[in-house]
Tab-separated table of C-alpha atoms and ligand atoms in Angstrom:
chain	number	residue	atom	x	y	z
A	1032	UNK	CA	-62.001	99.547	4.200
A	1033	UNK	CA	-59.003	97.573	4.160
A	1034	UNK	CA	-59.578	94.252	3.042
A	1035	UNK	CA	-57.018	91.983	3.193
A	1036	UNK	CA	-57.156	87.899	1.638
A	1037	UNK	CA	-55.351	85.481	3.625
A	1038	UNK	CA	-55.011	82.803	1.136
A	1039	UNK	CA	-53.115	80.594	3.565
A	1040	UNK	CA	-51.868	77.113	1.262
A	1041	UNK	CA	-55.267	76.824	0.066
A	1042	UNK	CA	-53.994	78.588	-3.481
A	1043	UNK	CA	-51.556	76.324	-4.369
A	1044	UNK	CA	-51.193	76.763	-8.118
A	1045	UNK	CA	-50.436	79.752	-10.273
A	1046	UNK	CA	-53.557	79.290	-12.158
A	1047	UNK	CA	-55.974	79.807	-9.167
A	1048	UNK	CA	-53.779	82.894	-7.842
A	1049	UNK	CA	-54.276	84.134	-11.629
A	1050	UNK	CA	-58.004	84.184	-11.554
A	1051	UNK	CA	-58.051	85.313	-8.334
A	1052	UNK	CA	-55.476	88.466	-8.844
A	1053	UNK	CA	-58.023	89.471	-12.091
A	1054	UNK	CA	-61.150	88.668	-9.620
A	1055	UNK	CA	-59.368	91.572	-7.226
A	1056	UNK	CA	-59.174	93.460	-10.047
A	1057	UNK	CA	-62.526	93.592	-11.445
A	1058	UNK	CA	-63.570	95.342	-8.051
A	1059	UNK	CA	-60.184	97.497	-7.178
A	1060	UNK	CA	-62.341	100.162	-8.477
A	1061	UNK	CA	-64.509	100.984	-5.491
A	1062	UNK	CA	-63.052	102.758	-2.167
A	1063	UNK	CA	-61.682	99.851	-0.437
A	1064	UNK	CA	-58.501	98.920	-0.447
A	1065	UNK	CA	-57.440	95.526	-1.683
A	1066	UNK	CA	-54.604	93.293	-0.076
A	1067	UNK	CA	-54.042	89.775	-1.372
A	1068	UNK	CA	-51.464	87.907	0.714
A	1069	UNK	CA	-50.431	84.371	-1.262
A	1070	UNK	CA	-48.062	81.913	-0.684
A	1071	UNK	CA	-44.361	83.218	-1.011
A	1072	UNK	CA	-43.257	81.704	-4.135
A	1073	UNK	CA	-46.601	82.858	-5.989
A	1074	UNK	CA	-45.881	86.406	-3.929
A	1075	UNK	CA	-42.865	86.316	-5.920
A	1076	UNK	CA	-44.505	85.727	-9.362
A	1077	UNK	CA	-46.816	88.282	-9.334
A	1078	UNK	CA	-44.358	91.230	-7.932
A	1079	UNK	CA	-42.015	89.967	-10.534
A	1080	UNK	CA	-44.144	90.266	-13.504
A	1081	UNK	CA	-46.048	92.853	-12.244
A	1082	UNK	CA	-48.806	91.842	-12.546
A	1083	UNK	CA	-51.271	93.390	-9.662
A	1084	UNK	CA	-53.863	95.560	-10.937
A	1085	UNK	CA	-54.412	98.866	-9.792
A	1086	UNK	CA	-55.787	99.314	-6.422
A	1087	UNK	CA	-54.230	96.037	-5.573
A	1088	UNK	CA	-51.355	95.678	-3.122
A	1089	UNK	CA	-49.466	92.164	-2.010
A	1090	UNK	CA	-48.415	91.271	1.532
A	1091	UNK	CA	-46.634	87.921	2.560
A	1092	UNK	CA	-47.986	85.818	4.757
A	1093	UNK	CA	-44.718	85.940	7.170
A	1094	UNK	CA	-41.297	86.640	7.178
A	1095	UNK	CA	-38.153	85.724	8.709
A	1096	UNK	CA	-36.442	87.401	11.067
A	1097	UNK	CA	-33.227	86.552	9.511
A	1098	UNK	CA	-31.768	90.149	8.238
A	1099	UNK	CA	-30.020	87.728	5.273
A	1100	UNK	CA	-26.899	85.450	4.708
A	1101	UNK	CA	-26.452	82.318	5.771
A	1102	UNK	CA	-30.044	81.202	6.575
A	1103	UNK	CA	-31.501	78.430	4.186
A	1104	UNK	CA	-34.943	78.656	3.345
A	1105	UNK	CA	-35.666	82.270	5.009
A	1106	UNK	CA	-37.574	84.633	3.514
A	1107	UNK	CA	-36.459	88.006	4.615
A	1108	UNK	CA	-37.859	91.067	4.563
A	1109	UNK	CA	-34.931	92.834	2.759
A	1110	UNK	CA	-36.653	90.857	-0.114
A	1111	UNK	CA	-39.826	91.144	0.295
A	1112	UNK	CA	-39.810	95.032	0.020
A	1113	UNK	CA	-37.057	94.755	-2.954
A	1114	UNK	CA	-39.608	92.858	-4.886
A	1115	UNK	CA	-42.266	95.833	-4.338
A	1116	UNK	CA	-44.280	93.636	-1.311
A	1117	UNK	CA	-45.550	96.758	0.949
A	1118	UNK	CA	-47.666	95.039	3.896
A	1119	UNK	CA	-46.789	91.405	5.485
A	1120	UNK	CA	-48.945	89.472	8.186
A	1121	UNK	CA	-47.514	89.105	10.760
A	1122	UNK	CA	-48.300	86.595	13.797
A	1123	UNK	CA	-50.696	84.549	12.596
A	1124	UNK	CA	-52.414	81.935	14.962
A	1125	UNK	CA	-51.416	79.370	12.515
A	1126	UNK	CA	-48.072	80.539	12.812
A	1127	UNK	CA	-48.069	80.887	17.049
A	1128	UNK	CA	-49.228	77.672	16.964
A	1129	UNK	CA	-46.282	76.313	15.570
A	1130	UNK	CA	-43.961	77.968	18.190
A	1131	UNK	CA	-44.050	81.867	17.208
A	1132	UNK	CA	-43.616	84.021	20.296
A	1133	UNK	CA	-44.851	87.073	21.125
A	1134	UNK	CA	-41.108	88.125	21.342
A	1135	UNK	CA	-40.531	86.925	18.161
A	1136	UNK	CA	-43.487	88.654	16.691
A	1137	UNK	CA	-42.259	92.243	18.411
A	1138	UNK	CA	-38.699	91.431	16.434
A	1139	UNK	CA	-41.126	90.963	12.911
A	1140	UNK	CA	-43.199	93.961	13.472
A	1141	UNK	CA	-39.775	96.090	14.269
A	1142	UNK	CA	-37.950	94.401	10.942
A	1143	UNK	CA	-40.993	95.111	9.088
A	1144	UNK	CA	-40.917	98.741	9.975
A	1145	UNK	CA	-37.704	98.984	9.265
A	1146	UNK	CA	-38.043	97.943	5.769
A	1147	UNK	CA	-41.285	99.892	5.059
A	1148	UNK	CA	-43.133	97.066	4.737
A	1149	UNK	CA	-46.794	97.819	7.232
A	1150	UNK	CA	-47.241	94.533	9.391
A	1151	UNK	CA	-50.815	93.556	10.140
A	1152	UNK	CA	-50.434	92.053	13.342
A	1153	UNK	CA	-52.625	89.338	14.322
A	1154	UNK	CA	-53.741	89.482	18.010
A	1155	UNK	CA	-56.459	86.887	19.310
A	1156	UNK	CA	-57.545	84.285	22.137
A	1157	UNK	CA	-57.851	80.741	21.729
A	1158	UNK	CA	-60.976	80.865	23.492
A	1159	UNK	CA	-63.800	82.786	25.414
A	1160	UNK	CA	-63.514	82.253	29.531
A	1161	UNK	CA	-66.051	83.923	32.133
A	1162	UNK	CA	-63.350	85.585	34.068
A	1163	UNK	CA	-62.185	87.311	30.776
A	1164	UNK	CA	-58.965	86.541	31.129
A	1165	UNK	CA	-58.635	86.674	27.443
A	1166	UNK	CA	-58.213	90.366	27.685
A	1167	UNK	CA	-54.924	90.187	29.377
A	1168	UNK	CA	-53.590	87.480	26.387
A	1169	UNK	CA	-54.964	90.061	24.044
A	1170	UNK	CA	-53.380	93.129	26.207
A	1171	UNK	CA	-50.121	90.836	26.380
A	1172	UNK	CA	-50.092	90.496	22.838
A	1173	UNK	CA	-50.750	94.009	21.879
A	1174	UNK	CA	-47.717	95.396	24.750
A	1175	UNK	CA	-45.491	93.174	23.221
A	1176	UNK	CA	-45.353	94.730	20.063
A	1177	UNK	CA	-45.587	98.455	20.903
A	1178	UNK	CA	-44.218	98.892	23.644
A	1179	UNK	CA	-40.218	98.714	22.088
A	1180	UNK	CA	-41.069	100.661	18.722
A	1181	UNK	CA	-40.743	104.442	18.551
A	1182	UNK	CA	-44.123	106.482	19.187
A	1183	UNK	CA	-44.135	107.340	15.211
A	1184	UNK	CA	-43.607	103.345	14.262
A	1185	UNK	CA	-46.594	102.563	16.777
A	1186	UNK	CA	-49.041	104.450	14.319
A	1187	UNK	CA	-48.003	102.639	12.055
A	1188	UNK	CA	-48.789	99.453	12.862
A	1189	UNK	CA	-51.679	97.970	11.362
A	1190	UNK	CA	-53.969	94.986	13.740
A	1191	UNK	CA	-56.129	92.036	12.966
A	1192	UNK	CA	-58.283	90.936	15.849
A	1193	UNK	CA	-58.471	87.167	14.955
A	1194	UNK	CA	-60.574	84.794	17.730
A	1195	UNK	CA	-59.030	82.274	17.345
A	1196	UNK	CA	-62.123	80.167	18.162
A	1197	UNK	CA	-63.676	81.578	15.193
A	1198	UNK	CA	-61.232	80.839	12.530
A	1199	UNK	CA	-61.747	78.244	9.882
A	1200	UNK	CA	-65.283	77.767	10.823
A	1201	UNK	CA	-68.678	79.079	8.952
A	1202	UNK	CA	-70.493	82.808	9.866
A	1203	UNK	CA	-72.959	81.497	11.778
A	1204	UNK	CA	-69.990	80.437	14.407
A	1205	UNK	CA	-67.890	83.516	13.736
A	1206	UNK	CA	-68.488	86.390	16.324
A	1207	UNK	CA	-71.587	88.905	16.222
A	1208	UNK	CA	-71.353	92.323	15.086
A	1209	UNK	CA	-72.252	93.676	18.955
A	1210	UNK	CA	-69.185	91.381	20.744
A	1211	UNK	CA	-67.178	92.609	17.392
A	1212	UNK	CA	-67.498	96.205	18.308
A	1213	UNK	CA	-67.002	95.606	22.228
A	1214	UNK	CA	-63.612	94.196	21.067
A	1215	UNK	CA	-62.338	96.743	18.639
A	1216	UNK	CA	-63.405	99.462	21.287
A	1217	UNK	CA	-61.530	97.415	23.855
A	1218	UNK	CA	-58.633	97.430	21.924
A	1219	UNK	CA	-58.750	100.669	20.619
A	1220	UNK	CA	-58.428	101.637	24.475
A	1221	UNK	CA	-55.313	99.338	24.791
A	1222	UNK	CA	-53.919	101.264	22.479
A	1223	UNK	CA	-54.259	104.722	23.955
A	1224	UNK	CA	-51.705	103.464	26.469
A	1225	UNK	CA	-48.808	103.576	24.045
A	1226	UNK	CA	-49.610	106.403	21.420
A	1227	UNK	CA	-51.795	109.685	21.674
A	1228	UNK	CA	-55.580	109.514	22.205
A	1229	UNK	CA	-55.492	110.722	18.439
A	1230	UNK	CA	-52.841	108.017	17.426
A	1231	UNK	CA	-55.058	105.741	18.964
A	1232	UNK	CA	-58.295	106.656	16.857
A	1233	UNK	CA	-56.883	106.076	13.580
A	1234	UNK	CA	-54.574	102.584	14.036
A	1235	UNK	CA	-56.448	100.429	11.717
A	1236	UNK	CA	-58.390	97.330	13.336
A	1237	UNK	CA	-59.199	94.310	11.323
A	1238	UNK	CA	-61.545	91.339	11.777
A	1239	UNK	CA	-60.722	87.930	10.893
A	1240	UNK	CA	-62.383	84.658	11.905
A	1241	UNK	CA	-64.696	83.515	9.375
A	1242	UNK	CA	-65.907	85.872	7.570
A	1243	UNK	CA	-67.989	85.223	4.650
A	1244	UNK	CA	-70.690	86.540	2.219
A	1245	UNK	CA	-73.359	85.720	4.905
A	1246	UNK	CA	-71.678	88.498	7.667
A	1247	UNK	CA	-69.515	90.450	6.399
A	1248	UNK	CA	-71.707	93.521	6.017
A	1249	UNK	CA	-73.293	92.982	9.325
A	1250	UNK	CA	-69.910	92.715	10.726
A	1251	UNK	CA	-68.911	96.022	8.857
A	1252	UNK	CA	-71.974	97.985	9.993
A	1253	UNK	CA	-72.031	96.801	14.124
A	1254	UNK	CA	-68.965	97.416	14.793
A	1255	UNK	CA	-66.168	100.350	13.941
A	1256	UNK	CA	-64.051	97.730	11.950
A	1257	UNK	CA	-61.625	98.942	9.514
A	1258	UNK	CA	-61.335	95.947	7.563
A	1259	UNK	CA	-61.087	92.405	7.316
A	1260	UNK	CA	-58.128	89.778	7.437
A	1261	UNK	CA	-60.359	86.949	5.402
A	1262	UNK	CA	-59.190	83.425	5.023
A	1263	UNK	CA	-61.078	80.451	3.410
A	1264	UNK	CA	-64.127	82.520	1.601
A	1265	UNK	CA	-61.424	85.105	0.159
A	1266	UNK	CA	-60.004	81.845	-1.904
A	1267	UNK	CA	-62.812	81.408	-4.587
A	1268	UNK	CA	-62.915	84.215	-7.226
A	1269	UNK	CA	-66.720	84.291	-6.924
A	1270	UNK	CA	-67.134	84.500	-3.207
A	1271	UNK	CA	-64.509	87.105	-2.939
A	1272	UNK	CA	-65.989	89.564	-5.661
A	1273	UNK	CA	-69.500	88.902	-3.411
A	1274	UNK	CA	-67.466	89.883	-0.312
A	1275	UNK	CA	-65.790	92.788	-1.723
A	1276	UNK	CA	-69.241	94.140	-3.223
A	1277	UNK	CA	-71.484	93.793	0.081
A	1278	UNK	CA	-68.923	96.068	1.606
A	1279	UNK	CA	-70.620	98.760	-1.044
B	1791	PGA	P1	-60.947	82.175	7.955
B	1791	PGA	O1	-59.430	82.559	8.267
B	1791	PGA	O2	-61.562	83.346	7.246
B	1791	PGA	O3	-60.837	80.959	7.099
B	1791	PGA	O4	-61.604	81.925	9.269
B	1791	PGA	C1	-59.079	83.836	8.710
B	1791	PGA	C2	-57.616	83.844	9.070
B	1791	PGA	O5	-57.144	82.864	9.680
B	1791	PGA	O6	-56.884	84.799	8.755
């Protein structure tokens, strides 16, 4: 599985990204693959010493969409993948809710691929209605970024379904493994509109929305996940070597 830590601002020191880099690497070892995504400025200490273990890969959190030049205080991509960053999140509800667009996120996802840097996407509703019109924000979401890339760059793109009802809260708010799976197969359907029905199989889907050492296997067994975008519970070195272990 792909497992990828959000670690928001929560990590805020170079200490606590330290012991959380060697908690990654303690259990790199197994079959899953491991994607911490820190703050930019400690992104840049680690890919600049070098420091990732094994089995360990770095993604940024965002990204401007700035190609370079005159634009104080961007980070651009150009920079991210010349300091050896190979996946960036892209479109995080934290980010949308300070004024990213879908648009803009389409413009990321194309820059990103461009680079060869792999966005993770984050797709997700701000909340549950009985007319499910929540599909059509998620369907909006997901057209917006594939329809304009090639067919080849569409496999390539990876997505994080991310409720955002469920983010930031505990796992006995976060969704159940049964509405889980109903969602990923939903999606997985969206997706056979833009790329082959094969394509389609194998674009990776995450899960994020609280996720923690309480759900996280239930979550992985219910419901044809391929991984998990994790936030607050991926930010304590003990909790996240308890996450990545009840994965197996
Ligand atoms: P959470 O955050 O695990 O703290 O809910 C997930 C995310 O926002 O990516």
């Amino acid at each position: 599985m792909l497992i990828v830590s959000n670690w928001k601002a929560y990590v805020d020191s170079s200490k606590d990204a330290l012991a959380l880099v060697k908690a990654a690497g303690a259990v790199a070892q197994g079959e899953h693959t491991l994607v911490l995504a820190p703050p930019a400025p400690l992104l840049g200490i680690f890919a600049a010493k070098g420091a990732v273990p094994k089995g360990v890969y770095l993604a940024a959190q965002d990204f401007s969409n700035a190609e370079g030049g005159a634009a104080t205080g961007e980070t651009t991509a150009v920079l991210l993948k010349g300091m050896g960053i190979t996946y960036s999140v892209i479109g995080h509800s934290e980010r949308r809710a300070r004024g990213e667009t879908n648009e803009e996120v389409a413009a990321k996802v194309a820059r990103a691929l461009s680079h060869g840097i792999t966005p993770i996407v984050c797709i997700g509703e701000p909340e549950r209605d009985a007319e499910a019109q929540y599909l059509g924000t998620l369907r909006e979401q997901i057209a917006t970024v594939l329809e304009p890339l090639s067919k080849a760059d569409r496999a390539r793109v990876i997505f994080a379904y991310e409720p955002i009802w469920a983010i930031g809260k505990s796992a006995a708010e976060s969704i159940q493994p049964d509405d889980l799976h109903e969602m990923v197969l939903y999606i997985r359907k969206s997706f056979a509109q833009y790329v082959p029905e094969s394509a389609a199989l194998k674009i990776p889907i995450l899960y994020g929305g609280s996720v923690e050492p309480a759900n996280i296997a239930s979550l992985a067994q219910g419901s044809a996940v391929d991984g998990f975008l994790i936030g607050h519970a991926s930010v304590d070195p003990v909790t996240y070597r308890t996450l990545v272990k009840a994965l197996g």
